[in-house]
Each structure stands twice: as C-alpha cells, then as structure tokens.
Amino acid sequence: TGCPNLEELELICCFVNIIKFSSTKLQRLTVTTTDDRSISCLGFEDMVIDMLKLVSLDIKEVPDRNLYFVDVSSLETASVCIDESSFASSQVDCNVLSALSNVTSLRSLSLTVRHNPDKSIAW
C-alpha cells in the first residue's frame, strides 16, 4: 500500500514506530531515529525487515526495537549499528549476523552490547 513502486526509502532522524518493513520492490533502505529518547521510548517491539529485493541497508541506532530480518537474501551492502538499547533483553531472538551472511560489503557493524547491572542485560 502507499508507494508500491518505491525503490529507495530514507527515514532520517525520525520517530520510528514501525513494526514491519515489507516490500517486493524496495532496494535501498536507510533508517535513523530521532535523538530525543523521550519520544522514542515506548517499550520494546520487534522491528522486522522483510524485503527480498533489498540490496543496500543502513540502520543507525534504532532504540527499543528488537531488530529481526526475514528475507534479505539479495542484500549486498549493509551498515548496522545496534547497542544495548536495541534489544529488550538477552533472550531476544536476534538474527542480525546470520541474516547478513550474503552481504559482500559490510561497511560497519557496531555490536556494542555490554552488561549493564541496572538493566539486567547480559550479552
């Protein structure tokens, strides 16, 4: 729905309240969120990316979303930045590394997830 022929989408400094990105035509996706955590912290939900034709992906710090990929088998280049605010807990089913197995150019993969005693997250 909306823009069925869209091939490139950039959501820059946006409040991302999307549970699933799905498209049969989108080839390039860029997502960054607003720096204002007061409006982005609404509780954890999955953020699913299911895009068969996606060839380029750039995700920067999307807090409070459990990032999960369904079909990104055409992905060639990726840049993914996730940290301890990207997942609800260590029990989250995270498939970021396995989903990027077909990527031929990984510009950066920042997995800066650390144990934080205040949040009870052990990675």
Coordinates of C-alpha atoms in Angstrom, one line a residue:
T1 CA 0.0 0.0 0.0
G2 CA 1.1 3.6 -0.3
C3 CA 4.0 3.6 -2.7
P4 CA 4.2 0.1 -4.3
N5 CA 7.0 1.1 -6.8
L6 CA 9.3 2.8 -4.3
E7 CA 12.9 1.6 -4.7
E8 CA 14.6 3.8 -2.2
L9 CA 13.5 4.9 1.3
E10 CA 15.4 7.1 3.7
L11 CA 13.9 7.7 7.2
I12 CA 16.4 10.2 8.7
C13 CA 16.1 11.3 12.3
C14 CA 12.6 10.0 12.5
F15 CA 10.5 8.6 15.3
V16 CA 10.3 5.0 14.1
N17 CA 7.1 3.4 15.3
I18 CA 7.0 0.8 12.6
I19 CA 6.8 -2.9 13.4
K20 CA 7.5 -4.3 9.9
F21 CA 9.2 -3.1 6.8
S22 CA 7.9 -5.2 3.9
S23 CA 8.3 -4.5 0.2
T24 CA 8.7 -6.5 -3.0
K25 CA 10.4 -3.6 -4.8
L26 CA 12.4 -1.6 -2.3
Q27 CA 16.2 -1.9 -3.0
R28 CA 17.7 0.7 -0.6
L29 CA 16.6 1.4 3.0
T30 CA 18.1 3.9 5.4
V31 CA 16.7 4.3 9.0
T32 CA 17.9 6.5 11.7
T33 CA 15.9 7.7 14.7
T34 CA 15.5 10.9 16.5
D35 CA 18.0 11.7 19.2
D36 CA 15.1 12.6 21.5
R37 CA 14.8 9.4 23.6
S38 CA 11.8 10.8 25.4
I39 CA 9.6 10.2 22.4
S40 CA 11.2 7.1 21.1
C41 CA 11.0 5.0 24.3
L42 CA 7.6 3.4 24.0
G43 CA 8.6 -0.1 25.0
F44 CA 10.2 -2.8 23.0
E45 CA 8.7 -4.2 19.9
D46 CA 10.1 -6.2 17.1
M47 CA 11.2 -4.3 14.0
V48 CA 11.1 -6.8 11.2
I49 CA 12.7 -6.2 7.8
D50 CA 11.3 -8.5 5.1
M51 CA 12.5 -7.3 1.7
L52 CA 13.5 -9.8 -0.9
K53 CA 15.0 -7.2 -3.4
L54 CA 16.8 -5.1 -0.8
V55 CA 20.4 -4.6 -1.9
S56 CA 21.5 -1.8 0.5
L57 CA 20.7 -1.4 4.1
D58 CA 21.8 1.3 6.6
I59 CA 20.4 1.2 10.1
K60 CA 21.7 3.5 12.8
E61 CA 20.7 3.2 16.4
V62 CA 17.1 2.3 16.5
P63 CA 16.4 2.1 20.2
D64 CA 13.7 -0.1 21.8
R65 CA 13.3 -2.3 18.8
N66 CA 14.2 -6.0 18.6
L67 CA 15.8 -6.0 15.1
Y68 CA 14.9 -9.1 13.1
F69 CA 15.4 -10.0 9.4
V70 CA 13.1 -12.3 7.5
D71 CA 14.2 -12.4 3.8
V72 CA 17.1 -10.1 2.9
S73 CA 18.9 -12.6 0.7
S74 CA 19.6 -10.1 -2.0
L75 CA 21.4 -7.8 0.4
E76 CA 24.9 -6.8 -0.9
T77 CA 25.9 -3.9 1.3
A78 CA 25.0 -3.2 4.9
S79 CA 25.8 -0.9 7.8
V80 CA 24.1 -1.8 11.1
C81 CA 24.6 0.0 14.4
I82 CA 23.0 -1.6 17.4
D83 CA 23.8 -1.3 21.1
E84 CA 22.3 -2.2 24.5
S85 CA 19.2 0.0 23.9
S86 CA 18.4 -2.0 20.7
F87 CA 17.1 -5.1 22.4
A88 CA 14.8 -5.8 25.3
S89 CA 17.0 -8.5 26.8
S90 CA 19.5 -11.2 26.1
Q91 CA 16.5 -13.6 25.4
V92 CA 15.6 -11.8 22.2
D93 CA 15.8 -13.9 19.0
C94 CA 18.5 -11.9 17.2
N95 CA 19.5 -13.0 13.7
V96 CA 21.4 -10.0 12.6
L97 CA 24.7 -11.8 11.9
S98 CA 23.2 -14.8 10.2
A99 CA 20.9 -12.6 8.1
L100 CA 23.9 -10.7 6.8
S101 CA 25.7 -13.8 5.6
N102 CA 25.2 -13.0 1.9
V103 CA 26.5 -9.4 2.2
T104 CA 29.6 -8.7 0.2
S105 CA 30.3 -5.3 1.6
L106 CA 29.8 -4.7 5.3
R107 CA 30.6 -1.1 5.9
S108 CA 30.3 -1.2 9.7
L109 CA 28.7 -3.5 12.2
S110 CA 28.7 -2.0 15.6
L111 CA 27.7 -4.5 18.2
T112 CA 28.4 -2.5 21.3
V113 CA 26.2 -4.5 23.7
R114 CA 27.6 -4.7 27.2
H115 CA 26.4 -6.0 30.6
N116 CA 24.6 -3.3 32.5
P117 CA 23.7 -4.3 36.1
D118 CA 21.0 -1.6 36.2
K119 CA 19.2 -3.1 33.2
S120 CA 19.9 -6.8 33.9
I121 CA 21.2 -7.4 30.3
A122 CA 24.0 -9.8 30.0
W123 CA 25.3 -10.4 26.4

